[in-house]
Coordinates of N, CA and C in Angstrom, one line a residue:
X1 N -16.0 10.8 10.6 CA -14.9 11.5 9.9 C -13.6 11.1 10.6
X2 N -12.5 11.4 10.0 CA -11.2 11.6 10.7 C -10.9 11.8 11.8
X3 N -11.3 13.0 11.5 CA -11.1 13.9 13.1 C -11.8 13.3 14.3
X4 N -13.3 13.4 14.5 CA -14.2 12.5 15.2 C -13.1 11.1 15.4
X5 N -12.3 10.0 14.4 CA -12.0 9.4 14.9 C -11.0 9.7 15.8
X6 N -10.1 10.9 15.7 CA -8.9 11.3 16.8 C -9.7 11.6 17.8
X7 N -10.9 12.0 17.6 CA -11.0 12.6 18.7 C -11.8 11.7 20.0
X8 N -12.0 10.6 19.5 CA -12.0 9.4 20.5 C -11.0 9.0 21.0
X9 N -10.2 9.0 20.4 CA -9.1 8.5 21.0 C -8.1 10.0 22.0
X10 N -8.4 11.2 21.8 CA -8.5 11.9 22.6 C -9.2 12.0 23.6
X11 N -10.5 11.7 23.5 CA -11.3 11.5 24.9 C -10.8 10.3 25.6
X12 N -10.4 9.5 25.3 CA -9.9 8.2 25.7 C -8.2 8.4 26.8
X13 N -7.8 9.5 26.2 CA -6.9 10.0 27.2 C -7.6 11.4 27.5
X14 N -8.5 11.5 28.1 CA -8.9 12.4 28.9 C -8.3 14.0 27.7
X15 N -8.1 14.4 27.2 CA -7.7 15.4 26.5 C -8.4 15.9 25.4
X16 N -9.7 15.8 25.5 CA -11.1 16.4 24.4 C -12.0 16.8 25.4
X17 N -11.7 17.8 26.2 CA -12.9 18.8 26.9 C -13.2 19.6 26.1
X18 N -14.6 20.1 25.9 CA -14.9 20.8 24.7 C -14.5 22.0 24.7
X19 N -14.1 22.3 23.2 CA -13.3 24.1 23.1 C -12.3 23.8 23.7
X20 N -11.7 22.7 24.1 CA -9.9 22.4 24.6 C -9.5 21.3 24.1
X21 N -9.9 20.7 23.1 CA -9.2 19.6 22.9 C -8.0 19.8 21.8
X22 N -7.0 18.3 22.5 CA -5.9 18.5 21.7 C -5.2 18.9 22.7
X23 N -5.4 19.6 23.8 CA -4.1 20.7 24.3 C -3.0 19.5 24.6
X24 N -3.3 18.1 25.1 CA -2.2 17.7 26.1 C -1.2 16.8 24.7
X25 N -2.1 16.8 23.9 CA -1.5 15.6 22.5 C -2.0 16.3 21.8
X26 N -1.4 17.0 20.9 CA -1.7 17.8 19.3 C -2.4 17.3 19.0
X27 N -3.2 17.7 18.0 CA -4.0 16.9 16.6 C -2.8 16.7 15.5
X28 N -1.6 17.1 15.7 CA -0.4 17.4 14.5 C 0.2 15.9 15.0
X29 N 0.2 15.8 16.5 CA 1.3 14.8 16.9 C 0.2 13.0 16.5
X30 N -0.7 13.6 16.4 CA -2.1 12.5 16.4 C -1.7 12.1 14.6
X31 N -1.9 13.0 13.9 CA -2.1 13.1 12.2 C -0.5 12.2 11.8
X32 N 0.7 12.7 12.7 CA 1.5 12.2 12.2 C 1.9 10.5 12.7
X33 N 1.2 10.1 13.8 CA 1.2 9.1 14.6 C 0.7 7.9 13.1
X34 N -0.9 8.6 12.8 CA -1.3 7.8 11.9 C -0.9 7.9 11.0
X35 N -0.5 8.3 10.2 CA 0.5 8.4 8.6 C 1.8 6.9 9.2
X36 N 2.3 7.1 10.4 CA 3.2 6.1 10.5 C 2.8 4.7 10.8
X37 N 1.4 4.9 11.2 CA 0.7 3.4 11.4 C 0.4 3.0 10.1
X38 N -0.3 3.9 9.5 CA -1.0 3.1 7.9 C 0.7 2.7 7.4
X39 N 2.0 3.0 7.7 CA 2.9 2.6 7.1 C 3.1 1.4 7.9
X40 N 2.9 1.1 8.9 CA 3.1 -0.1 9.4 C 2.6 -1.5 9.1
X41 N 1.4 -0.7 9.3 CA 0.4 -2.0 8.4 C 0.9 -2.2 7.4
X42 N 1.5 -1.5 6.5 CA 1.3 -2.0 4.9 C 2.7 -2.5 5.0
X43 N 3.3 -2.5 5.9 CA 4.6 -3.2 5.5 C 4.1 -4.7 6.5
X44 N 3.5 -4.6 6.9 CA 3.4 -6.3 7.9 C 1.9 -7.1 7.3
X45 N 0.9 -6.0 6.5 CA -0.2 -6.8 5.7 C -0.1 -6.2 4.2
X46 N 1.0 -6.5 4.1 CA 1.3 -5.6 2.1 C 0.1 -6.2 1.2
X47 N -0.6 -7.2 2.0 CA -2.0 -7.5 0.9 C -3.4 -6.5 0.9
X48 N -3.5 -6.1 2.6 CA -4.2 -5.4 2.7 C -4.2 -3.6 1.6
X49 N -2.8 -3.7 1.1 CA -2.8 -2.2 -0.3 C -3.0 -3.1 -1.3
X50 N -2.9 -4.3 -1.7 CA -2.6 -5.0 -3.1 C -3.8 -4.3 -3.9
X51 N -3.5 -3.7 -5.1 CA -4.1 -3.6 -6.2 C -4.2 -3.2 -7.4
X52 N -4.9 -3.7 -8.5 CA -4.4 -3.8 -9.7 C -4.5 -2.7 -10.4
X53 N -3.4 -2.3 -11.0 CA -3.0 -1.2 -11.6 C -2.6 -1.1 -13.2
X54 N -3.3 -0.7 -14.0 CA -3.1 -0.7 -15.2 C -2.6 0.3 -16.2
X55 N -0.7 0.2 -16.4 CA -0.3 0.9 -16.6 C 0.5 1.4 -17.9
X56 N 0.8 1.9 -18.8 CA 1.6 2.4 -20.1 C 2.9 1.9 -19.9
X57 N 3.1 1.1 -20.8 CA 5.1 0.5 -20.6 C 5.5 1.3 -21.5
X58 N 6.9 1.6 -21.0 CA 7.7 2.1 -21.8 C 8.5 1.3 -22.6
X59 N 9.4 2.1 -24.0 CA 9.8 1.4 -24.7 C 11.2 0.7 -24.2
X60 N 11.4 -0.7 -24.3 CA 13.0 -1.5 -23.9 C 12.1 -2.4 -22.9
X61 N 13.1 -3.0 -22.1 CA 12.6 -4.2 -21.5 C 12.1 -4.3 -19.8
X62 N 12.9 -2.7 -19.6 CA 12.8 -2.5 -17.9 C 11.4 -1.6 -18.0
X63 N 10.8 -1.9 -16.7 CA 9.1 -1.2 -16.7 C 9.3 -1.1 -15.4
X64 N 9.5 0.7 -14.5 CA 9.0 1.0 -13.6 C 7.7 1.3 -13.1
X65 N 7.2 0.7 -12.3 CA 5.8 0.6 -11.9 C 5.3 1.9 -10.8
X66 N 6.8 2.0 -10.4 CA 6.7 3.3 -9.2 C 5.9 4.5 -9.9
X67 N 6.0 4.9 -11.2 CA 5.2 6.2 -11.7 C 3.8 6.0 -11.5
X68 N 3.6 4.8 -10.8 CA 2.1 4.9 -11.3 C 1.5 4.4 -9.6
X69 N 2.4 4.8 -8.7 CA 2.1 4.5 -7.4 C 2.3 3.2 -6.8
X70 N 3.1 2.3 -7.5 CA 3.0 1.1 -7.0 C 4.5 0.9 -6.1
X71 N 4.2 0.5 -4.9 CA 5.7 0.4 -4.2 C 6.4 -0.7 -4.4
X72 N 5.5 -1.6 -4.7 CA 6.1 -3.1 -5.3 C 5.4 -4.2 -5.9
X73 N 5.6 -4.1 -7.1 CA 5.0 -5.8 -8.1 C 4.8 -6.4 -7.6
X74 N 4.1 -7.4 -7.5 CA 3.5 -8.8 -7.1 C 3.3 -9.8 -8.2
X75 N 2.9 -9.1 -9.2 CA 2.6 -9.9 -9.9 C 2.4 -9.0 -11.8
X76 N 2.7 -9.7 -12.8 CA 2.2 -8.8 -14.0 C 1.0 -9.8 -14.7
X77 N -0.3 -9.3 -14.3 CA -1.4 -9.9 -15.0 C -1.5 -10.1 -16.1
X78 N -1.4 -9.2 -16.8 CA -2.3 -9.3 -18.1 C -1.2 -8.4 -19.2
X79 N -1.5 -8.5 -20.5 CA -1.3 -7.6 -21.5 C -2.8 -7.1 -21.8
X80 N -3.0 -5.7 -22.2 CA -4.0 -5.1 -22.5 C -3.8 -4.1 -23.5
X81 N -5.1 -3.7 -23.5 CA -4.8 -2.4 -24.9 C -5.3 -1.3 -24.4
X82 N -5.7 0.2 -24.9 CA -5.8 1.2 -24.6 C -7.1 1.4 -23.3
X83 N -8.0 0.4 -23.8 CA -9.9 0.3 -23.7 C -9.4 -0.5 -22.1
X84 N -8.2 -1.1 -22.0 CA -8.5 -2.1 -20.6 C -8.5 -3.5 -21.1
X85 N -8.8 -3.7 -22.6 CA -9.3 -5.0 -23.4 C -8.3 -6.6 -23.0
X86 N -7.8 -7.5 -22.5 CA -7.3 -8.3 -22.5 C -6.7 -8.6 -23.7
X87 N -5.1 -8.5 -24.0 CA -4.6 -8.8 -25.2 C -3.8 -10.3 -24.8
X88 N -3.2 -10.4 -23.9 CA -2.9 -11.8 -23.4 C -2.4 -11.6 -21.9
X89 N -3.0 -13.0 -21.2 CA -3.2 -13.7 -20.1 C -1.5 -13.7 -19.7
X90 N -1.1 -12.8 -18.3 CA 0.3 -13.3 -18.5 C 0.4 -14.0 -16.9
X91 N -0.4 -14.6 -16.4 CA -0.6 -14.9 -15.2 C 0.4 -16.1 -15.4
X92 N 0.4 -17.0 -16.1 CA 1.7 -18.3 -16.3 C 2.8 -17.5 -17.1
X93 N 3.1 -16.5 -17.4 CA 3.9 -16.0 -18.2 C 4.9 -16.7 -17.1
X94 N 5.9 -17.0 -18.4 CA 7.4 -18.1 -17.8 C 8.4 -16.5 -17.1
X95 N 8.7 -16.5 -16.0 CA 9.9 -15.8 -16.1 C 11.4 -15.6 -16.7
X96 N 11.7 -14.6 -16.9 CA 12.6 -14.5 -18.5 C 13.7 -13.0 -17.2
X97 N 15.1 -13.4 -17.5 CA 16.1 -13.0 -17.1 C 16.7 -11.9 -18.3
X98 N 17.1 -10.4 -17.7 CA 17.5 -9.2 -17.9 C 18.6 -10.0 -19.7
X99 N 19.1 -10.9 -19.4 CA 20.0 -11.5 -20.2 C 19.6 -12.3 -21.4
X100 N 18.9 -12.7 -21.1 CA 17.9 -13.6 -21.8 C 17.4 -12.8 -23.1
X101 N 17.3 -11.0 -22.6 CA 16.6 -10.9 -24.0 C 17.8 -10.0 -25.2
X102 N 18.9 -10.8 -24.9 CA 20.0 -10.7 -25.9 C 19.6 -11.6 -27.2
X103 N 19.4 -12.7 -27.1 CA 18.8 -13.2 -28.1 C 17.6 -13.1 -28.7
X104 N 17.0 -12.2 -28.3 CA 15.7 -11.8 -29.1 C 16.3 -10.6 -29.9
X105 N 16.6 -10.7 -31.1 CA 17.2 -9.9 -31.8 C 16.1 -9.5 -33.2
X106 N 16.3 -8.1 -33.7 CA 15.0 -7.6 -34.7 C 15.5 -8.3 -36.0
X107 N 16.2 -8.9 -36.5 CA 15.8 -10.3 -37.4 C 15.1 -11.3 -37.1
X108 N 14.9 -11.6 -35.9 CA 13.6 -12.4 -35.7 C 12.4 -12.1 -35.3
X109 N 12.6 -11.0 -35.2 CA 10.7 -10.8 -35.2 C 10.1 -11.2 -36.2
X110 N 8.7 -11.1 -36.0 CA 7.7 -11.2 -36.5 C 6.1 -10.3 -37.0
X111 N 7.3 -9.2 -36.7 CA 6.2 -8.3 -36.0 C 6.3 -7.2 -37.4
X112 N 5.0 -7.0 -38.1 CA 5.1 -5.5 -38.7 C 5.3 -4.2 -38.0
X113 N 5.7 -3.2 -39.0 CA 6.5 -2.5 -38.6 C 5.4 -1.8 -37.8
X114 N 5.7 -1.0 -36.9 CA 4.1 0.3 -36.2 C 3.2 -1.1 -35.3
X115 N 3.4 -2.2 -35.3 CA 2.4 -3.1 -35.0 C 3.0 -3.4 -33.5
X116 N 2.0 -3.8 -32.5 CA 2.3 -3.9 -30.8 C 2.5 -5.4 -31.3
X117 N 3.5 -5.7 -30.4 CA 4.0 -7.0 -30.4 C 3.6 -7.9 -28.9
X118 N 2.9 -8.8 -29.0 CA 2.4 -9.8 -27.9 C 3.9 -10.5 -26.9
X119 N 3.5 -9.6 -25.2 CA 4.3 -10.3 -24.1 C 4.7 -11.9 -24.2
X120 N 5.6 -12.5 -24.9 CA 6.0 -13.3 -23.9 C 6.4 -14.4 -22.8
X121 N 7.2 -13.1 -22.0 CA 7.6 -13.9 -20.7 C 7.7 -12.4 -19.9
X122 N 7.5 -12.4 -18.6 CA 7.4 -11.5 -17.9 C 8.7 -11.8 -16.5
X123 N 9.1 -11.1 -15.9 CA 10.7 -11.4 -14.6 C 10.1 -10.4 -13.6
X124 N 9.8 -10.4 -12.5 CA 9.7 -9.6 -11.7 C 11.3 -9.5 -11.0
X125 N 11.6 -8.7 -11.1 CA 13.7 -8.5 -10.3 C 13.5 -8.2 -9.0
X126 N 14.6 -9.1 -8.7 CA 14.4 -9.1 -7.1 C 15.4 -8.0 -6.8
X127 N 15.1 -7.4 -5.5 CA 15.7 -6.0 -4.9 C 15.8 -4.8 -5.6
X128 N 14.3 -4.9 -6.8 CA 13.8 -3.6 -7.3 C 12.9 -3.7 -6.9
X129 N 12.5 -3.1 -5.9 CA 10.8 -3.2 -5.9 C 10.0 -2.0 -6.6
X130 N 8.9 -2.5 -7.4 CA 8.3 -1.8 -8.3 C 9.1 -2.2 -9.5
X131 N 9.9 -2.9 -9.9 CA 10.5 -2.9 -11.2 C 10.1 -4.5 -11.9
X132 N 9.9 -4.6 -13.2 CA 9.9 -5.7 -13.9 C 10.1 -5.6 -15.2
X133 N 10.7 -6.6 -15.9 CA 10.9 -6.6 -17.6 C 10.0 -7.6 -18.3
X134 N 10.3 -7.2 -19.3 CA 9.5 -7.8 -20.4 C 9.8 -8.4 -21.7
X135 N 9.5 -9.8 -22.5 CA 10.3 -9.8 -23.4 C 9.3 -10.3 -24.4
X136 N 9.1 -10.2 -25.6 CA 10.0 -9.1 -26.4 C 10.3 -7.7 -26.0
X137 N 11.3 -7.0 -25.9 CA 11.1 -5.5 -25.2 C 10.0 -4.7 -25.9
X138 N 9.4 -3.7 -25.7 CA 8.5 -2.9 -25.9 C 9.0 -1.6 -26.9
X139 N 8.5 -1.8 -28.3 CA 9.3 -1.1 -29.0 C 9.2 0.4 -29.1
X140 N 9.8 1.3 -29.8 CA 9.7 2.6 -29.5 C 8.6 3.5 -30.1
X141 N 7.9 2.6 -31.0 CA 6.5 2.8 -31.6 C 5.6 2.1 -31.2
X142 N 4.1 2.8 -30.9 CA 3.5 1.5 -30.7 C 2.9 1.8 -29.2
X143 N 1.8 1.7 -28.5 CA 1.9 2.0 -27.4 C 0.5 0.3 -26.6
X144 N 1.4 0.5 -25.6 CA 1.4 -1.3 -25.0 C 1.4 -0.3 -23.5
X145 N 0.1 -1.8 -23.3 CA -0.6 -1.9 -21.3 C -0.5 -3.1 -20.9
X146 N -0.1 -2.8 -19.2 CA -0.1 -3.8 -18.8 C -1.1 -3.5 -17.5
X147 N -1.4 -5.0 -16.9 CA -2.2 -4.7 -15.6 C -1.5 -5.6 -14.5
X148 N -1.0 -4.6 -13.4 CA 0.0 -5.1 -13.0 C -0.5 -5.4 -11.7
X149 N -0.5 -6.5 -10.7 CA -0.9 -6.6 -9.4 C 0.6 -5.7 -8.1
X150 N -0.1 -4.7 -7.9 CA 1.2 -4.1 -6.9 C 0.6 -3.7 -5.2
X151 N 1.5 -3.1 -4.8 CA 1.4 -3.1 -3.5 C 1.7 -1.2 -3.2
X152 N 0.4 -0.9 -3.0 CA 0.7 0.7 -3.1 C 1.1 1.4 -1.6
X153 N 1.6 2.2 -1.9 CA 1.8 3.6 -0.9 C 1.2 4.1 0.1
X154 N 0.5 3.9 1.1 CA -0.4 4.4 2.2 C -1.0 5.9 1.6
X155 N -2.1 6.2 1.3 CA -2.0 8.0 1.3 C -1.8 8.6 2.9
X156 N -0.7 9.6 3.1 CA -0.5 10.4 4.0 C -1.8 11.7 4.2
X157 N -2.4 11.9 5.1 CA -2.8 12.8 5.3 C -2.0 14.2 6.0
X158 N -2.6 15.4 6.1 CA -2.1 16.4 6.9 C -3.3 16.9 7.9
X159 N -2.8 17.8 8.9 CA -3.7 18.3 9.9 C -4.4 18.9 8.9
X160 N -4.7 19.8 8.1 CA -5.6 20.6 7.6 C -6.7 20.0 6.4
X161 N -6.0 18.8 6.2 CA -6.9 18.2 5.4 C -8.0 17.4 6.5
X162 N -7.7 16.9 7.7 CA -8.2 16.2 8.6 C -9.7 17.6 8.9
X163 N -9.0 18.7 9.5 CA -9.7 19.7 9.7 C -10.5 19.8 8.9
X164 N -10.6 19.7 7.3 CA -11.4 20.2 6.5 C -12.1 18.8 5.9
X165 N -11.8 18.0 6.2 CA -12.3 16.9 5.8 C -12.4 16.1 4.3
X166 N -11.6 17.0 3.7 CA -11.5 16.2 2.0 C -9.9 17.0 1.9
X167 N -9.4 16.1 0.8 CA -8.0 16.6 0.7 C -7.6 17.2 -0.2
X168 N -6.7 17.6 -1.0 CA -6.7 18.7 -2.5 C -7.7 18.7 -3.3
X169 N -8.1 17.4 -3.6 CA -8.9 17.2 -4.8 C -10.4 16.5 -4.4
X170 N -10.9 17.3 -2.8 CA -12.1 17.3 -3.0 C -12.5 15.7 -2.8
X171 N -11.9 14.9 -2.2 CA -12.0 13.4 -1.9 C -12.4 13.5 -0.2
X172 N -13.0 12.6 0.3 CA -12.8 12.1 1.6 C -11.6 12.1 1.8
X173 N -11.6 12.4 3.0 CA -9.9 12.0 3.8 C -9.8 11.1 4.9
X174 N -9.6 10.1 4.5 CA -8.5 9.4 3.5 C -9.2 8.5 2.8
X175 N -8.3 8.6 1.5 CA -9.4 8.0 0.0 C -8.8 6.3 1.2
X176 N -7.7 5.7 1.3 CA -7.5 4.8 1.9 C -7.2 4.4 3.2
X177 N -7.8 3.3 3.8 CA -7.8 3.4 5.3 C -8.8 3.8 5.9
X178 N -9.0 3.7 7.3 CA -9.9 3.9 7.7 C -11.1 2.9 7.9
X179 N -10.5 1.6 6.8 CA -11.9 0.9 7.0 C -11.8 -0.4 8.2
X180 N -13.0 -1.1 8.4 CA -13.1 -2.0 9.8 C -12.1 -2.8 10.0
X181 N -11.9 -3.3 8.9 CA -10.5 -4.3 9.0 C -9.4 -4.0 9.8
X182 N -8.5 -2.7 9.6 CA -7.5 -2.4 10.7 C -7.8 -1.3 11.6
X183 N -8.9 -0.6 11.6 CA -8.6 0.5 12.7 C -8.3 -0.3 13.9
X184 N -8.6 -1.1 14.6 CA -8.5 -1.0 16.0 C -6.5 -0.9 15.8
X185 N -5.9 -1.9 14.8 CA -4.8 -1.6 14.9 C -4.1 -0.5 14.8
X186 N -4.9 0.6 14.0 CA -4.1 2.0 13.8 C -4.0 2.8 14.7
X187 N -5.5 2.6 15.7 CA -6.0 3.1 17.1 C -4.5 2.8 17.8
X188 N -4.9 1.4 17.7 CA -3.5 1.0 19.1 C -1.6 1.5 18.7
X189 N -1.8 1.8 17.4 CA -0.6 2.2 17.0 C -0.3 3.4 17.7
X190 N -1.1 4.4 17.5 CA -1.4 5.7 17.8 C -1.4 5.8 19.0
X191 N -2.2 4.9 19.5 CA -1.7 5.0 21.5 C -0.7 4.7 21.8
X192 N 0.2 3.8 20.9 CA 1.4 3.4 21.2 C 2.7 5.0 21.5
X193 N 2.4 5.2 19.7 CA 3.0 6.5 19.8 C 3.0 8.0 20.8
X194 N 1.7 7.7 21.0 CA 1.5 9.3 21.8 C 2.0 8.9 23.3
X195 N 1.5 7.7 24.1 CA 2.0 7.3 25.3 C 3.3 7.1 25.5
X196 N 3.9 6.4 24.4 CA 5.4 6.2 24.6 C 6.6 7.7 24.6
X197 N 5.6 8.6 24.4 CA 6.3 9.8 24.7 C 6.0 10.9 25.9
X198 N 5.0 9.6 26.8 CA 4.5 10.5 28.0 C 5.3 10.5 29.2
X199 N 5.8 11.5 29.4 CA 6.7 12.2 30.2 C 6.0 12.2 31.8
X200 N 4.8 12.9 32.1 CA 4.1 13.1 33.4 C 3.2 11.9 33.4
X201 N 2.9 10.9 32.8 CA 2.0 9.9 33.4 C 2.2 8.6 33.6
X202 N 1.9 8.5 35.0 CA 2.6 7.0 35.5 C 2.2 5.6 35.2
X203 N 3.1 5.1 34.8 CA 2.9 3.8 33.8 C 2.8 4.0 32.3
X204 N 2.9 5.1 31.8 CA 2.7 5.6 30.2 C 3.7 4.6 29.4
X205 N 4.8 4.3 29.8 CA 5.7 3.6 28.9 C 5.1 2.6 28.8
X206 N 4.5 1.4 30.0 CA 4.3 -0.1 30.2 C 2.7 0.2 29.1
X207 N 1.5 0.9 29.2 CA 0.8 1.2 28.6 C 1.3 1.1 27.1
X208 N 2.2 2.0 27.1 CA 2.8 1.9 25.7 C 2.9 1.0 24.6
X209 N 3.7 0.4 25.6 CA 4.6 -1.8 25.5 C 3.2 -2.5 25.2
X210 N 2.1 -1.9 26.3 CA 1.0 -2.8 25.9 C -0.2 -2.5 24.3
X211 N 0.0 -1.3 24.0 CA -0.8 -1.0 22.9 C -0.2 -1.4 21.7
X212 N 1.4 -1.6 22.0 CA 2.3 -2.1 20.7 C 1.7 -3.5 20.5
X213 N 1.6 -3.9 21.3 CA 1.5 -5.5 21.3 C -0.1 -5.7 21.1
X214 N -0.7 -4.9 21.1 CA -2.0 -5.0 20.5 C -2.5 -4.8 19.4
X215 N -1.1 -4.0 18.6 CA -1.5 -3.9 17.3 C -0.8 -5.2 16.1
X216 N -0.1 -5.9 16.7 CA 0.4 -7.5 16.3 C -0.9 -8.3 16.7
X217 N -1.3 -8.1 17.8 CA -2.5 -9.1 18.2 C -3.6 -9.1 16.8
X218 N -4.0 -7.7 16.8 CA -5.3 -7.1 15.8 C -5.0 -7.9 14.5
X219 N -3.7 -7.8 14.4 CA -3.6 -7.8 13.0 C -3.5 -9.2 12.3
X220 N -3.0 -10.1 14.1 CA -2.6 -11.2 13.5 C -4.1 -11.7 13.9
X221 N -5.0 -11.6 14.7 CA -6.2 -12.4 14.4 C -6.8 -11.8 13.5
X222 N -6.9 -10.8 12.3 CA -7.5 -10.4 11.5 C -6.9 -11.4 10.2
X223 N -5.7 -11.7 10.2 CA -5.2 -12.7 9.1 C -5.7 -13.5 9.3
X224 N -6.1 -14.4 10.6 CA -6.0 -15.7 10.7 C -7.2 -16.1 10.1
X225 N -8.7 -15.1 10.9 CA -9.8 -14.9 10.7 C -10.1 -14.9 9.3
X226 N -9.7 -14.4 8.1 CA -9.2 -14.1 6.6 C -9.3 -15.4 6.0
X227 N -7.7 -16.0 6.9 CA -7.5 -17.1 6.2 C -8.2 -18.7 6.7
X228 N -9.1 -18.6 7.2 CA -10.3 -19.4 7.8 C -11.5 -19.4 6.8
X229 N -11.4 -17.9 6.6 CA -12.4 -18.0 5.8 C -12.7 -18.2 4.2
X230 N -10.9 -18.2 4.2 CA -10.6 -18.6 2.1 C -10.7 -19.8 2.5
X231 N -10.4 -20.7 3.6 CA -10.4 -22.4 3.6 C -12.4 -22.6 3.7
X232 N -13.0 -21.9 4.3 CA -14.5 -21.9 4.1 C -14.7 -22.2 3.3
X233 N -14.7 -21.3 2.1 CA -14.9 -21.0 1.1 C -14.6 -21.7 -0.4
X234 N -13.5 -22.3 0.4 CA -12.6 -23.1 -0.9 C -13.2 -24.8 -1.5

C-alpha cells in the first residue's frame, strides 16, 4: 500500500517506532512531498503520463483537451465515432493554421445537412498546451470524436485517502504511480524534500543535495535503459 510505502521510508529515517510513527516527519509533510514528486517526473518524463484519450469536439475549429484531463496534446490520432470505431487515420494529417480555415467557407462543402464531416488537417498550437484545431471546423450539429495522444495530470492524493487506502470513488490509491519504473525516483524525491528541511540533523542538507541528484540519476538511467531497449527491439 501507500502508506507501507511512507512508511519505509519512515523507518529509513529512524521515525516509524511502532504506535509513534510519523512524529519527527508528518505523514501530511510525506503525502505532500509525493504529490510534488509525481509532478516532477511528469514534467522531466511527460512520456511516462502519455495517454490516449478519446474525446467529444466541440463545435468551431478550437478543441480544448484540458476538460478531459489532458495537460498537453502530443498528438491528434484518429477521427472516431460514438462506439471508439476509426473514422479516419489522422496520424499524417497535414498541419493547418488558425487562418487557414478562412477559406473553407459553407459554399464549399460537401457535406449534407445533420451529416459529420471527415477531419482534414489537424494544428497542434504552440503555447496552448492541451489546445488544437481542426479543419473543416466541427459543425454545430452533429456529434464528432477524436483520439487524442496527451500528457495527463499526476493524480494528487491526500493524507486520508493514504490512511484509508482507496480514494473518493473506491479505487486504489493512487489509480497512477506507484509503479517500478519510478519509485526509487519519487522515494529519493521525498528524501530530498523532508531532509532539506532538517533543522537538527547533521549533514541533512548535503544528504539532501545527494537524494536530489539521485532522482536525475534514476530517471536518467531508466530512459536510457527504455531506449536500448526500443533499439533491441527495432
Amino acid at each position: 500500500t501507500v502508506y507501507n510505502f511512507f512508511l519505509t521510508i519512515a523507518s529509513s529515517l529512524g521515525d516509524a517506532r511502532p504506535g509513534a510513527e510519523f512524529r519527527r516527519y508528518p505523514l501530511r509533510d510525506m503525502v505532500a512531498a509525493y504529490n510534488e514528486a509525481m509532478c516532477f517526473v511528469a514534467t522531466h518524463r511527460r512520456d511516462l503520463f502519455t495517454r490516449m484519450v478519446t474525446m467529444k469536439l466541440t463545435p468551431g475549429i478550437w478543441q480544448d483537451a484540458k476538460c478531459c484531463g489532458c495537460k498537453d496534446v502530443v498528438g491528434v490520432m484518429a477521427q472516431v465515432d460514438a462506439a471508439g470505431n476509426i473514422v479516419k487515420d489522422l496520424t499524417e494529417a497535414s498541419a493547418v493554421s488558425p487562418q487557414a480555415s478562412k477559406w473553407y467557407r459553407a459554399p464549399c462543402r460537401n457535406t449534407a445537412a445533420g451529416a459529420v464531416p471527415v477531419i482534414q488537417a489537424v494544428g497542434i498550437e504552440s503555447g496552448m498546451p492541451g489546445v488544437f484545431s481542426v479543419s473543416p471546423p466541427v459543425p454545430a450539429t452533429g456529434d464528432m470524436w477524436a483520439t487524442v495522444k496527451c500528457v495527463t495530470t499526476p493524480h494528487a492524493i491526500t493524507e486520508a485517502e493514504v490512511l484509508g487506502g482507496v480514494d473518493a470513488t473506491g479505487a486504489p490509491v493512487p489509480p497512477i504511480g506507484m509503479t517500478c519504473s519510478f519509485t526509487p525516483a519519487i522515494r529519493s524525491y521525498i528524501l530530498y524534500r523532508l531532509l532539506g528541511g532538517e533543522q537538527h540533523m547533521a549533514g541533512g542538507s548535503a544528504e539532501a543535495t545527494r537524494e536530489l541528484k539521485a532522482v536525475y540519476d534514476f530517471l536518467n538511467l531508466q530512459w536510457r535503459m527504455e531506449q536500448a531497449v526500443e533499439r533491441a527491439n527495432a
